Coordinates of C-alpha atoms and ligand atoms in Angstrom, one line a residue:
M12 CA -77.7 -32.4 -3.4
R13 CA -80.5 -33.4 -2.0
L14 CA -84.1 -34.4 -4.2
P15 CA -86.5 -32.3 -3.3
F16 CA -89.4 -33.3 -1.3
L17 CA -93.1 -33.2 -2.4
F18 CA -96.2 -32.3 -0.5
V19 CA -99.3 -34.5 -0.9
T20 CA -102.3 -35.0 1.2
R21 CA -104.2 -37.4 -0.8
A22 CA -104.4 -41.0 -1.7
R23 CA -101.5 -42.0 0.1
G24 CA -102.5 -44.9 1.7
S25 CA -101.3 -48.4 2.3
V26 CA -104.3 -49.9 0.3
L27 CA -103.5 -47.8 -2.6
R28 CA -99.8 -49.3 -2.3
L29 CA -100.9 -53.1 -2.5
Q30 CA -102.9 -51.8 -5.6
L31 CA -99.9 -50.0 -7.4
R32 CA -97.8 -53.4 -7.1
Q33 CA -100.7 -54.9 -9.7
F34 CA -100.1 -52.4 -12.3
L35 CA -96.3 -52.3 -11.5
S36 CA -95.4 -55.5 -12.1
P37 CA -91.7 -54.7 -13.5
D38 CA -90.6 -56.4 -16.6
P39 CA -86.8 -56.6 -15.8
A40 CA -86.1 -56.5 -19.4
L41 CA -86.9 -52.6 -19.2
W42 CA -83.8 -52.0 -17.4
K43 CA -81.9 -55.3 -18.3
P44 CA -77.9 -55.1 -18.3
Q45 CA -77.0 -53.6 -21.7
S46 CA -73.4 -53.4 -22.4
S47 CA -71.7 -51.9 -25.3
T48 CA -71.9 -53.4 -28.3
A49 CA -69.3 -51.4 -30.2
L50 CA -66.5 -52.9 -27.7
R51 CA -68.0 -56.6 -27.3
F52 CA -68.5 -57.0 -31.4
T53 CA -67.0 -55.6 -34.8
S54 CA -69.8 -54.1 -36.6
T55 CA -70.2 -56.8 -39.5
Q56 CA -71.1 -59.0 -36.8
L57 CA -74.0 -57.3 -35.9
S58 CA -77.6 -57.4 -37.7
K59 CA -79.5 -54.5 -38.9
E60 CA -81.1 -54.1 -36.2
D61 CA -78.5 -53.7 -33.3
M62 CA -76.6 -51.6 -35.2
S63 CA -79.0 -48.9 -34.7
F64 CA -78.2 -46.0 -31.9
Y65 CA -79.9 -43.1 -30.9
I66 CA -79.0 -39.9 -29.3
T67 CA -80.1 -37.1 -27.8
T68 CA -78.8 -33.5 -26.4
P69 CA -81.4 -31.6 -23.4
I70 CA -83.6 -29.8 -25.7
F71 CA -83.0 -25.9 -24.9
Y72 CA -85.2 -23.3 -23.0
V73 CA -85.9 -20.4 -25.4
N74 CA -85.8 -17.6 -22.6
A75 CA -82.6 -16.7 -23.8
S76 CA -80.2 -17.2 -26.2
P77 CA -77.7 -20.0 -26.6
H78 CA -74.2 -20.2 -24.5
L79 CA -71.1 -21.9 -24.7
G80 CA -72.7 -24.2 -22.1
H81 CA -75.2 -25.3 -24.5
L82 CA -72.7 -26.0 -27.3
Y83 CA -70.6 -27.9 -25.4
S84 CA -73.8 -30.5 -24.5
A85 CA -74.5 -30.2 -28.5
V86 CA -70.7 -30.9 -29.2
I87 CA -70.8 -34.0 -26.9
A88 CA -73.8 -35.8 -28.6
D89 CA -72.3 -34.9 -31.6
C90 CA -68.9 -36.3 -31.3
L91 CA -70.6 -39.6 -30.2
H92 CA -73.4 -39.7 -32.8
R93 CA -70.3 -39.1 -35.6
Y94 CA -68.1 -41.5 -34.3
K95 CA -71.4 -44.1 -34.0
V96 CA -71.8 -43.3 -37.9
L97 CA -68.0 -44.3 -38.5
Q98 CA -68.2 -47.5 -37.1
G99 CA -70.9 -48.0 -39.3
F100 CA -73.9 -47.9 -37.1
N101 CA -77.4 -45.7 -38.4
S102 CA -77.5 -43.2 -35.4
K103 CA -80.2 -40.8 -35.0
F104 CA -79.3 -37.8 -33.0
A105 CA -81.8 -35.4 -32.2
T106 CA -81.9 -32.0 -30.2
G107 CA -84.5 -29.2 -30.6
T108 CA -86.1 -26.6 -28.2
D109 CA -88.0 -26.2 -24.9
E110 CA -90.3 -24.5 -25.2
H111 CA -93.2 -24.4 -22.4
G112 CA -93.6 -23.4 -19.3
L113 CA -93.5 -20.7 -16.9
K114 CA -89.9 -18.9 -17.3
I115 CA -90.8 -18.9 -21.3
Q116 CA -94.7 -17.4 -21.3
Q117 CA -92.8 -14.7 -18.8
A118 CA -89.6 -13.9 -21.3
A119 CA -92.1 -13.5 -24.2
K120 CA -94.4 -11.0 -21.9
A121 CA -91.2 -9.0 -21.0
A122 CA -90.0 -9.1 -25.0
G123 CA -93.8 -7.7 -25.9
K124 CA -94.1 -10.6 -28.4
D125 CA -97.5 -13.6 -28.6
P126 CA -95.2 -16.9 -26.7
L127 CA -95.3 -18.9 -30.3
T128 CA -93.5 -16.3 -32.3
F129 CA -91.0 -15.4 -29.5
C130 CA -90.0 -19.6 -29.6
T131 CA -89.9 -19.4 -33.0
D132 CA -87.3 -16.2 -33.4
V133 CA -85.5 -18.4 -30.4
S134 CA -85.3 -21.5 -31.6
A135 CA -84.0 -20.5 -34.6
R136 CA -81.3 -19.0 -33.3
F137 CA -80.5 -22.3 -31.6
K138 CA -80.9 -23.8 -34.8
H139 CA -78.3 -21.3 -36.8
L140 CA -75.5 -21.6 -34.2
F141 CA -76.0 -25.5 -34.5
S142 CA -75.7 -25.6 -38.3
S143 CA -72.9 -23.0 -37.8
C144 CA -70.9 -25.3 -35.8
S145 CA -71.2 -28.6 -37.9
I146 CA -73.8 -30.3 -35.3
S147 CA -74.9 -32.8 -37.4
Y148 CA -78.2 -33.8 -35.8
T149 CA -81.1 -35.7 -37.8
D150 CA -84.2 -33.9 -35.7
Y151 CA -84.6 -31.0 -34.8
I152 CA -87.7 -31.2 -32.4
R153 CA -89.5 -28.3 -31.2
T154 CA -91.9 -29.0 -28.0
T155 CA -94.8 -26.9 -29.5
Q156 CA -95.1 -28.7 -32.7
Q157 CA -98.2 -31.2 -32.9
R158 CA -96.3 -34.5 -32.8
H159 CA -94.8 -33.7 -29.4
R160 CA -98.4 -32.6 -28.4
Q161 CA -99.6 -35.9 -29.5
A162 CA -97.4 -38.0 -27.7
V163 CA -97.3 -36.1 -24.6
E164 CA -101.0 -36.7 -24.3
H165 CA -100.4 -40.3 -25.0
F166 CA -98.0 -40.4 -22.4
W167 CA -100.2 -38.8 -20.1
S168 CA -103.0 -41.3 -21.0
V169 CA -101.0 -43.9 -20.4
L170 CA -100.0 -42.6 -17.1
Q171 CA -103.5 -42.4 -16.4
N172 CA -105.2 -45.5 -17.4
K173 CA -102.3 -47.4 -15.1
G174 CA -103.6 -45.6 -12.2
L175 CA -100.3 -43.9 -11.7
I176 CA -101.5 -40.2 -12.0
Y177 CA -103.8 -38.7 -9.3
K178 CA -105.8 -35.3 -8.5
G179 CA -104.3 -34.1 -5.3
S180 CA -102.4 -30.8 -4.2
Y181 CA -99.1 -29.5 -3.8
E182 CA -97.8 -26.7 -1.8
G183 CA -93.8 -26.1 -1.3
W184 CA -91.6 -23.5 -2.8
Y185 CA -90.8 -23.7 -6.6
S186 CA -88.4 -22.0 -8.5
T187 CA -89.7 -20.9 -12.1
Q188 CA -85.8 -20.5 -13.2
D189 CA -85.4 -24.1 -12.9
E190 CA -88.8 -25.1 -13.6
S191 CA -88.2 -27.4 -10.0
F192 CA -89.3 -28.0 -6.8
L193 CA -88.0 -27.8 -3.9
T194 CA -87.6 -28.5 0.3
P195 CA -87.1 -25.9 2.9
S196 CA -83.4 -27.6 3.2
Q197 CA -82.6 -27.0 -0.3
V198 CA -83.6 -23.1 -0.1
S199 CA -82.0 -20.2 1.6
D200 CA -82.1 -16.7 2.4
A201 CA -81.0 -14.0 0.2
L202 CA -81.1 -10.1 -1.1
D203 CA -81.8 -9.4 -4.3
S204 CA -80.6 -6.7 -6.5
S205 CA -82.7 -3.8 -5.1
G206 CA -81.6 -5.4 -1.3
K207 CA -85.0 -7.3 -1.0
E208 CA -85.3 -10.4 1.3
I209 CA -85.8 -12.9 -1.0
K210 CA -85.6 -16.9 -0.7
V211 CA -83.7 -19.2 -3.6
S212 CA -82.3 -22.5 -4.5
L213 CA -79.1 -23.9 -2.6
E214 CA -78.1 -25.5 -5.7
S215 CA -78.6 -22.9 -8.8
G216 CA -79.0 -20.1 -6.9
H217 CA -82.5 -18.8 -8.4
K218 CA -85.3 -17.1 -6.8
V219 CA -87.9 -19.6 -5.4
E220 CA -91.4 -18.9 -4.6
W221 CA -94.4 -20.5 -2.5
M222 CA -96.8 -21.9 -4.6
K223 CA -100.0 -23.8 -3.1
E224 CA -102.0 -25.3 -5.5
E225 CA -105.0 -28.2 -6.7
N226 CA -102.8 -30.3 -9.5
Y227 CA -102.6 -33.7 -10.5
M228 CA -99.7 -35.7 -8.6
F229 CA -97.6 -38.6 -10.4
R230 CA -96.6 -42.2 -7.8
L231 CA -93.2 -41.3 -8.3
S232 CA -92.6 -42.7 -4.5
A233 CA -93.5 -46.0 -6.0
F234 CA -90.7 -46.8 -7.8
R235 CA -88.3 -45.7 -5.3
T236 CA -86.7 -49.8 -5.1
H237 CA -87.4 -50.1 -9.1
L238 CA -85.1 -47.1 -9.9
L239 CA -82.4 -48.6 -7.4
D240 CA -82.4 -51.8 -8.9
W241 CA -82.1 -50.4 -12.4
L242 CA -79.1 -48.1 -11.1
R243 CA -77.8 -51.5 -9.2
G244 CA -78.0 -53.6 -11.8
N245 CA -76.5 -51.0 -14.1
P246 CA -73.6 -50.1 -13.2
R247 CA -72.8 -47.5 -15.9
A248 CA -76.7 -46.4 -16.3
V249 CA -75.7 -43.2 -15.5
Q250 CA -71.8 -42.2 -16.6
P251 CA -69.8 -40.6 -15.0
E252 CA -69.3 -43.2 -11.8
R253 CA -70.1 -39.6 -9.1
F254 CA -73.3 -39.1 -10.6
H255 CA -74.3 -42.8 -10.8
Q256 CA -73.7 -42.8 -7.1
A257 CA -75.3 -38.7 -6.4
V258 CA -78.3 -40.7 -7.7
L259 CA -77.6 -43.6 -5.3
Q260 CA -77.5 -41.1 -2.4
W261 CA -80.9 -39.3 -3.7
L262 CA -82.6 -42.7 -3.5
Q263 CA -82.0 -43.6 0.4
E264 CA -83.7 -40.2 0.7
D265 CA -87.1 -40.1 0.6
L266 CA -88.8 -40.2 -2.5
P267 CA -92.4 -38.4 -2.4
D268 CA -94.9 -38.4 -4.9
L269 CA -94.6 -35.3 -7.7
S270 CA -97.0 -33.0 -9.0
V271 CA -97.1 -32.8 -13.0
S272 CA -99.7 -30.2 -13.5
R273 CA -100.1 -26.4 -12.9
Q274 CA -103.4 -25.0 -13.0
R275 CA -104.7 -23.2 -15.8
S276 CA -105.0 -19.8 -14.3
R277 CA -100.9 -19.9 -13.6
L278 CA -99.5 -21.4 -16.8
Q279 CA -101.5 -21.0 -20.0
W280 CA -98.4 -21.1 -21.9
G281 CA -97.9 -25.4 -22.1
I282 CA -100.1 -28.3 -23.1
P283 CA -103.2 -28.7 -21.3
V284 CA -104.0 -32.0 -19.1
P285 CA -106.4 -34.5 -21.3
G286 CA -109.6 -34.5 -20.5
D287 CA -108.9 -31.2 -17.8
A288 CA -108.5 -27.8 -19.6
E289 CA -108.1 -26.3 -16.1
Q290 CA -104.7 -27.9 -15.9
T291 CA -101.4 -27.8 -18.0
I292 CA -98.7 -30.4 -18.3
Y293 CA -95.7 -29.6 -15.8
V294 CA -93.3 -28.5 -18.5
W295 CA -90.3 -31.3 -17.2
L296 CA -92.9 -34.5 -18.1
D297 CA -93.7 -32.3 -21.2
A298 CA -89.7 -32.1 -22.2
L299 CA -88.5 -35.3 -21.8
V300 CA -91.4 -37.0 -23.8
N301 CA -89.8 -35.1 -26.6
Y302 CA -87.3 -37.9 -26.0
L303 CA -90.0 -40.2 -27.1
T304 CA -91.6 -38.1 -29.8
V305 CA -88.3 -38.0 -31.7
A306 CA -88.3 -42.0 -31.6
G307 CA -91.6 -42.1 -33.5
Y308 CA -94.0 -42.5 -30.2
P309 CA -96.0 -43.6 -29.5
D310 CA -96.5 -45.7 -33.0
K311 CA -93.5 -46.7 -34.0
H312 CA -90.7 -46.0 -31.6
D313 CA -89.4 -49.5 -30.9
R314 CA -86.3 -49.6 -33.2
W315 CA -84.6 -46.3 -31.6
W316 CA -86.4 -46.4 -28.0
H317 CA -84.2 -49.7 -26.7
V318 CA -81.4 -48.0 -27.9
A319 CA -81.9 -44.2 -26.7
H320 CA -78.0 -42.3 -24.8
H321 CA -78.7 -39.1 -23.4
V322 CA -76.1 -36.2 -23.0
I323 CA -77.2 -34.0 -20.6
G324 CA -75.2 -31.2 -18.1
K325 CA -75.3 -32.4 -14.1
D326 CA -77.8 -29.6 -13.2
I327 CA -80.3 -31.7 -14.8
L328 CA -79.4 -35.3 -13.8
K329 CA -82.4 -35.8 -11.1
F330 CA -85.2 -35.2 -13.9
H331 CA -83.4 -37.6 -16.3
A332 CA -82.1 -40.3 -13.8
I333 CA -85.1 -40.5 -11.3
Y334 CA -88.3 -38.7 -12.8
W335 CA -87.7 -39.5 -16.4
P336 CA -86.9 -43.3 -15.6
A337 CA -90.1 -43.6 -13.2
F338 CA -92.0 -42.5 -15.7
L339 CA -91.3 -44.5 -18.2
L340 CA -91.6 -47.8 -15.8
G341 CA -94.6 -46.2 -15.3
A342 CA -95.5 -46.8 -18.9
G343 CA -94.0 -49.6 -19.5
L344 CA -91.1 -48.5 -21.6
P345 CA -87.7 -49.8 -21.6
L346 CA -85.2 -46.9 -19.9
P347 CA -82.3 -45.3 -21.8
Q348 CA -79.2 -47.2 -21.8
V349 CA -77.1 -44.8 -20.7
V350 CA -77.2 -41.2 -19.0
H351 CA -74.4 -39.2 -20.1
V352 CA -73.3 -36.9 -17.2
H353 CA -71.5 -33.4 -18.1
S354 CA -70.2 -30.6 -15.5
H355 CA -70.1 -27.3 -16.4
W356 CA -68.1 -24.1 -17.9
T357 CA -67.6 -21.3 -15.6
V358 CA -65.7 -17.7 -16.1
E359 CA -63.3 -16.9 -13.7
G360 CA -64.5 -19.8 -11.2
R361 CA -68.0 -18.2 -11.4
K362 CA -71.2 -20.0 -13.2
M363 CA -72.5 -17.8 -16.8
S364 CA -75.1 -16.6 -16.3
K365 CA -76.7 -12.9 -18.1
S366 CA -77.1 -11.2 -14.4
L367 CA -73.4 -12.0 -13.8
G368 CA -72.5 -10.7 -17.6
N369 CA -69.8 -13.1 -18.1
V370 CA -71.8 -15.7 -20.6
V371 CA -69.7 -16.1 -23.6
D372 CA -71.1 -16.2 -27.2
P373 CA -70.7 -19.8 -28.2
L374 CA -71.2 -18.1 -32.1
E375 CA -68.9 -14.8 -31.7
R376 CA -66.3 -18.0 -30.2
S377 CA -67.0 -19.9 -33.4
Q378 CA -65.9 -17.9 -35.3
M379 CA -62.8 -15.6 -33.6
F380 CA -61.5 -19.6 -33.3
T381 CA -63.6 -21.7 -36.3
T382 CA -66.2 -24.0 -35.7
D383 CA -63.6 -26.7 -35.8
G384 CA -61.2 -24.4 -33.3
I385 CA -64.0 -24.2 -30.7
R386 CA -64.7 -28.1 -31.1
Y387 CA -61.7 -29.2 -30.1
F388 CA -61.3 -27.0 -27.1
L389 CA -64.5 -27.9 -25.7
L390 CA -64.0 -31.5 -25.9
R391 CA -60.6 -31.6 -25.3
Q392 CA -60.6 -29.0 -22.0
G393 CA -63.7 -30.2 -20.5
V394 CA -64.1 -33.1 -18.1
P395 CA -67.0 -34.5 -17.5
D396 CA -66.6 -35.1 -14.0
S397 CA -65.8 -31.7 -13.1
D398 CA -66.5 -28.3 -14.1
C399 CA -63.6 -26.4 -16.4
D400 CA -63.4 -22.3 -16.7
Y401 CA -63.1 -20.9 -20.0
T402 CA -60.7 -18.0 -20.8
D403 CA -59.9 -16.9 -24.4
D404 CA -56.1 -17.5 -23.7
K405 CA -56.8 -21.1 -23.0
V406 CA -58.4 -21.6 -26.2
I407 CA -55.5 -20.1 -28.5
K408 CA -52.8 -21.5 -26.3
V409 CA -54.6 -25.6 -26.8
L410 CA -55.2 -24.8 -30.5
N411 CA -51.8 -22.9 -31.5
A412 CA -50.2 -25.7 -29.3
E413 CA -52.2 -28.9 -30.7
L414 CA -53.9 -28.1 -34.4
T415 CA -51.2 -25.6 -35.7
D416 CA -47.8 -26.5 -34.3
S417 CA -48.2 -30.5 -33.9
L418 CA -50.9 -31.8 -36.3
G419 CA -50.1 -28.9 -38.9
G420 CA -46.1 -29.0 -38.9
L421 CA -46.4 -32.7 -39.3
L422 CA -48.6 -32.8 -42.3
N423 CA -46.8 -29.9 -43.6
R424 CA -43.5 -31.2 -43.4
C425 CA -44.6 -34.5 -44.9
T426 CA -46.3 -32.8 -48.0
A427 CA -43.4 -30.2 -48.4
P428 CA -42.1 -30.0 -51.6
A429 CA -38.4 -30.1 -50.5
L430 CA -39.1 -34.0 -48.8
N431 CA -41.9 -35.2 -50.9
P432 CA -41.2 -33.6 -54.8
A433 CA -43.5 -36.1 -56.5
Q434 CA -46.2 -34.9 -54.5
I435 CA -47.0 -39.1 -53.5
Y436 CA -47.4 -41.5 -51.1
P437 CA -44.2 -42.9 -51.3
S438 CA -43.4 -46.7 -50.7
F439 CA -42.4 -48.4 -47.5
C440 CA -39.3 -50.1 -47.1
P441 CA -39.4 -53.3 -45.0
Q442 CA -35.5 -53.9 -45.5
S443 CA -35.2 -50.0 -44.0
F444 CA -38.0 -50.6 -41.0
P445 CA -37.9 -54.4 -40.8
R446 CA -39.9 -56.4 -38.1
E447 CA -36.9 -57.4 -36.3
Q448 CA -34.4 -54.5 -35.7
G449 CA -31.7 -54.7 -38.2
G450 CA -32.3 -51.6 -40.6
R451 CA -32.6 -48.1 -39.7
A452 CA -35.4 -47.9 -37.4
V453 CA -34.6 -47.3 -33.5
V454 CA -35.9 -48.4 -30.7
E455 CA -38.4 -45.5 -30.3
D456 CA -39.5 -46.2 -33.4
Y457 CA -41.3 -49.1 -32.4
H458 CA -42.6 -47.8 -29.8
M459 CA -44.0 -45.2 -32.0
L460 CA -45.7 -48.0 -34.1
D461 CA -47.1 -49.4 -31.1
A462 CA -48.7 -46.6 -30.1
V463 CA -50.3 -45.6 -32.9
K464 CA -51.1 -49.2 -33.4
G465 CA -53.3 -49.3 -30.4
L466 CA -54.6 -46.1 -30.3
P467 CA -57.9 -46.7 -32.2
A468 CA -58.7 -49.4 -29.2
V469 CA -58.0 -46.5 -26.7
V470 CA -59.9 -43.8 -28.4
E471 CA -62.7 -46.1 -29.1
V472 CA -62.7 -47.1 -25.2
H473 CA -62.7 -43.4 -24.5
Y474 CA -65.5 -41.9 -27.3
E475 CA -67.7 -44.8 -25.7
S476 CA -67.6 -43.1 -22.4
L477 CA -67.4 -40.0 -23.3
D478 CA -64.5 -39.0 -21.8
V479 CA -63.4 -37.4 -24.8
Y480 CA -60.5 -35.3 -23.5
K481 CA -58.9 -39.0 -22.3
A482 CA -59.1 -39.6 -26.3
L483 CA -57.5 -36.5 -27.7
E484 CA -54.7 -36.5 -24.8
A485 CA -53.6 -40.4 -26.1
I486 CA -54.2 -38.9 -30.1
S487 CA -51.8 -35.8 -29.0
A488 CA -49.2 -38.1 -27.7
C489 CA -49.1 -40.1 -30.6
V490 CA -48.9 -36.7 -32.7
R491 CA -45.6 -36.1 -30.6
Q492 CA -44.3 -39.2 -30.8
T493 CA -44.7 -39.4 -34.8
N494 CA -43.3 -35.6 -34.9
G495 CA -40.3 -36.9 -32.7
F496 CA -39.6 -39.7 -35.4
V497 CA -39.4 -37.1 -38.4
Q498 CA -37.2 -34.8 -36.1
R499 CA -35.5 -38.0 -35.0
H500 CA -34.0 -39.0 -38.4
T501 CA -33.7 -35.4 -39.5
P502 CA -34.7 -36.6 -43.4
W503 CA -33.8 -33.3 -44.6
K504 CA -30.6 -34.4 -44.5
L505 CA -30.5 -37.8 -46.7
D506 CA -28.8 -37.8 -49.5
M507 CA -31.7 -38.0 -52.4
R508 CA -29.1 -39.5 -54.9
D509 CA -28.1 -42.3 -52.8
S510 CA -30.9 -45.1 -53.1
K511 CA -30.1 -46.1 -49.6
D512 CA -31.3 -43.0 -48.2
Q513 CA -33.9 -42.4 -51.0
R514 CA -35.7 -45.8 -49.6
W515 CA -35.4 -44.7 -46.0
L516 CA -36.8 -41.0 -46.7
D517 CA -39.9 -42.6 -49.0
T518 CA -40.3 -44.3 -45.2
I519 CA -40.0 -41.9 -43.3
I520 CA -42.6 -40.2 -45.5
H521 CA -44.5 -43.3 -45.6
V522 CA -44.8 -44.3 -41.7
S523 CA -45.7 -40.3 -40.9
L524 CA -48.6 -39.9 -43.7
E525 CA -50.0 -43.7 -42.1
C526 CA -49.5 -41.9 -38.8
L527 CA -51.5 -39.0 -40.2
R528 CA -54.2 -40.8 -42.0
I529 CA -54.6 -42.4 -38.4
Y530 CA -55.1 -39.3 -36.9
G531 CA -57.2 -37.5 -39.3
T532 CA -59.8 -40.6 -39.5
L533 CA -59.6 -40.5 -35.3
L534 CA -60.9 -36.9 -35.7
Q535 CA -63.5 -36.8 -38.0
P536 CA -66.2 -36.6 -35.0
I537 CA -64.3 -33.8 -32.8
V538 CA -62.9 -31.8 -36.0
P539 CA -64.9 -32.8 -39.0
E540 CA -63.2 -30.1 -41.5
I541 CA -60.0 -30.4 -40.0
S542 CA -60.0 -34.0 -40.6
D543 CA -61.3 -34.0 -43.9
R544 CA -58.5 -31.0 -45.2
L545 CA -56.3 -33.3 -43.7
L546 CA -57.7 -36.7 -45.4
S547 CA -58.1 -35.2 -48.5
R548 CA -54.2 -33.8 -48.7
L549 CA -53.2 -38.1 -48.1
S550 CA -55.6 -38.5 -50.9
V551 CA -57.6 -40.6 -48.6
Q552 CA -61.3 -41.1 -50.0
P553 CA -64.8 -40.7 -48.1
S554 CA -65.3 -44.7 -48.4
E555 CA -62.2 -45.3 -46.7
R556 CA -62.7 -43.2 -44.0
S557 CA -64.8 -45.4 -41.5
W558 CA -63.6 -47.0 -38.5
A559 CA -63.2 -50.4 -40.4
A560 CA -60.6 -49.1 -42.9
L561 CA -58.1 -47.6 -39.7
N562 CA -55.5 -50.6 -40.5
F563 CA -52.4 -49.1 -39.6
L564 CA -49.5 -49.3 -41.9
P565 CA -50.1 -52.3 -43.5
R566 CA -47.0 -53.1 -45.5
Y567 CA -45.4 -53.6 -42.2
G568 CA -47.0 -56.8 -41.4
G569 CA -46.3 -57.9 -44.9
M570 CA -49.7 -56.5 -46.6
D571 CA -50.4 -54.3 -49.7
C572 CA -51.2 -50.7 -48.8
P573 CA -53.3 -48.9 -50.8
F574 CA -52.3 -45.4 -50.4
E575 CA -48.9 -46.7 -51.9
G576 CA -48.0 -45.1 -55.2
R577 CA -51.2 -42.6 -54.5
A578 CA -50.8 -38.5 -55.5
L579 CA -51.6 -36.1 -53.0
G580 CA -54.8 -34.7 -52.8
S581 CA -53.9 -30.8 -53.5
D582 CA -52.5 -28.1 -51.4
S583 CA -55.7 -26.3 -49.6
G584 CA -52.9 -24.2 -47.2
V585 CA -52.5 -24.8 -44.0
L586 CA -54.2 -26.9 -42.0
F587 CA -54.9 -24.7 -38.7
S588 CA -54.2 -21.3 -38.7
R589 CA -52.4 -19.6 -36.3
L590 CA -54.1 -17.5 -33.8
E591 CA -53.1 -14.1 -32.2
S592 CA -53.1 -13.2 -28.7
Q593 CA -56.6 -11.7 -28.0
K594 CA -54.8 -9.8 -24.8
G595 CA -56.4 -6.7 -23.7
D596 CA -59.0 -6.7 -26.3
K597 CA -60.9 -10.2 -25.5
Q598 CA -64.0 -9.3 -27.3
K599 CA -62.7 -8.3 -30.5
P600 CA -61.7 -11.2 -33.5
K601 CA -58.4 -10.9 -34.8
K602 CA -57.5 -12.0 -37.9
A603 CA -55.9 -15.3 -37.7
K604 CA -52.6 -15.5 -39.0
K605 CA -50.8 -18.0 -40.8
S606 CA -48.6 -20.7 -39.5
A607 CA -45.1 -19.7 -39.9
N608 CA -43.9 -23.8 -39.5
L609 CA -47.0 -24.2 -42.4
K610 CA -46.1 -22.1 -44.9
Ligands
MSP727 N1 -84.5 -27.5 -21.0 C1 -83.5 -27.8 -20.0 C2 -83.9 -29.2 -20.3 C3 -85.0 -30.3 -21.2 S1 -84.4 -31.9 -21.5 C4 -85.6 -32.6 -21.7 C5 -82.7 -27.5 -19.9 N2 -82.1 -26.3 -20.9 S2 -81.0 -25.3 -20.7 O1 -81.1 -24.7 -21.9 O2 -81.6 -24.8 -19.3 O3 -79.7 -26.2 -20.2 C6 -79.8 -26.9 -21.3 C7 -78.0 -27.8 -21.6 O4 -77.3 -26.8 -21.2 C8 -78.2 -28.7 -20.2 O5 -77.8 -29.7 -20.4 C9 -77.4 -27.5 -19.3 O6 -76.8 -28.3 -18.1 C10 -76.3 -27.3 -20.5 N3 -75.7 -26.2 -19.7 C11 -75.9 -24.6 -19.1 N4 -75.3 -24.6 -18.8 C12 -73.9 -25.1 -18.5 C13 -73.0 -24.7 -18.3 N5 -72.3 -22.8 -17.8 N6 -72.1 -25.3 -19.2 C14 -72.1 -26.6 -19.4 N7 -73.3 -27.0 -19.7 C15 -74.7 -25.9 -19.2 O7 -82.0 -28.1 -18.7

């Protein structure tokens, strides 16, 4: 992938570059290395100010209904937000809709609606999807809101007053679908559905058109060195690494100035350029400022803005890792701490698109597989580094194996009246499971304790870097080990009339419930409803579900366990109902059947 090339025909002389230095005195504090505070300090050591966190999703175009890829961006951000809250952070989580621009204007026209009514309808569909899928945003922004218009106008004026915006002209390829400018080398020949010759973007496959018009230009070229410094000084600014490298690579190429407005005669649906009613602000500049709007820009954004983290898909990397930081540097604002990039979901190896008719409807899937089911699948199988292929069958296999059989089976075993007739969190017996060998525990049991003890730290590292699939892999491996522990000691064969056997049985259940408590706590950002059911069954109160409360198996270390002897919570049924294969009837939801081993 290469950066689009933009043509600038005015005001690019060396005199101008010299003047630029004066207002572009880059403040190193704007991109000084940021560390992951949570990894270095415990929550209690951080001040209130340091305990702020701000996470955003991209704002979604309203020209079409939401699809699975959109939900994926939102679920990743939701996971990070929930995890930060568990760690004691005051986290702001923003999502919303991107409502201006030519393609929205055209989509509204095609739907026979006025643009705002059209946007309001589709925006409500995104909101409904997110509420249905437990996306716990704290702010939902629409770029047609007044607060946003004020922020964009202010931001524009700051850039203009600093001499970073000038009147110029643009001539080149433009993709309306991507709202993006392209160089000739980023364009190729193709045929449209009627066999007509057209030009398309090599990257997205979307049709491009030649555009020539007078508009305002942003001095992007002046920021190349600053952007390189920022990226080199912050090797974790864009994650995963391969995307960081991609941005560095783009910056090796020419970085021409950027057209940041369109003639009003061509684009009416957008924010007019302050002081020039003949021009409309470029939709990407408008859209990117949404992150500042939510932070409270221009009056009171400091608290949130210096802890901003963006989650984005790989197709919009250039906008977030080049244009956006350049705009921010120009406006004298700090840069985001991290741009987290994820790859795409494909269907049978092909990009999801309306024209191919292979778009996966996230709302329908959340009804088929439950909200937590689809969340678990997306985060378990989604690998930020590379594209993943979606099939309903894969969802069913993963959920049945890991949620129904492994996790649900373990909970069922440890709470079943046959093994736990008193329905309590039984006592741990140090003689049966001593710190040194000599009791009834075997070497694999000690390995399991080590793995579960170390699990929160492993999960923390993977949640921080948004390699959530690795966190879930680690949790899944531990759940298997705990199932192995129960299986190995066949507690159902112990003689409850024998006091030694009874103590050992209690210990097996106590240890297993402690493992389950850790898994339930760690899984809250992924599957909030399932975790709640699991923890409620174990009688773990809401105040005992934070990261700080994890403290695995204190009795093994000779400390008190607040859960020991507590009555279990009521049995609310299976943790996750077994799903039936959808073969031959892919789109039709089937009724979930109860798992045999969870009865
Ligand atoms: N409106 C812009 C973003 C502006 S942010 C200032 C936009 N909107 S979008 O609706 O097209 O895409 C929103 C998000 O969905 C992006 O992160 C994009 O990568 C993601 N996805 C779109 N298709 C996807 C898949 N097939 N798979 C995974 N995510 C994908 O871009």
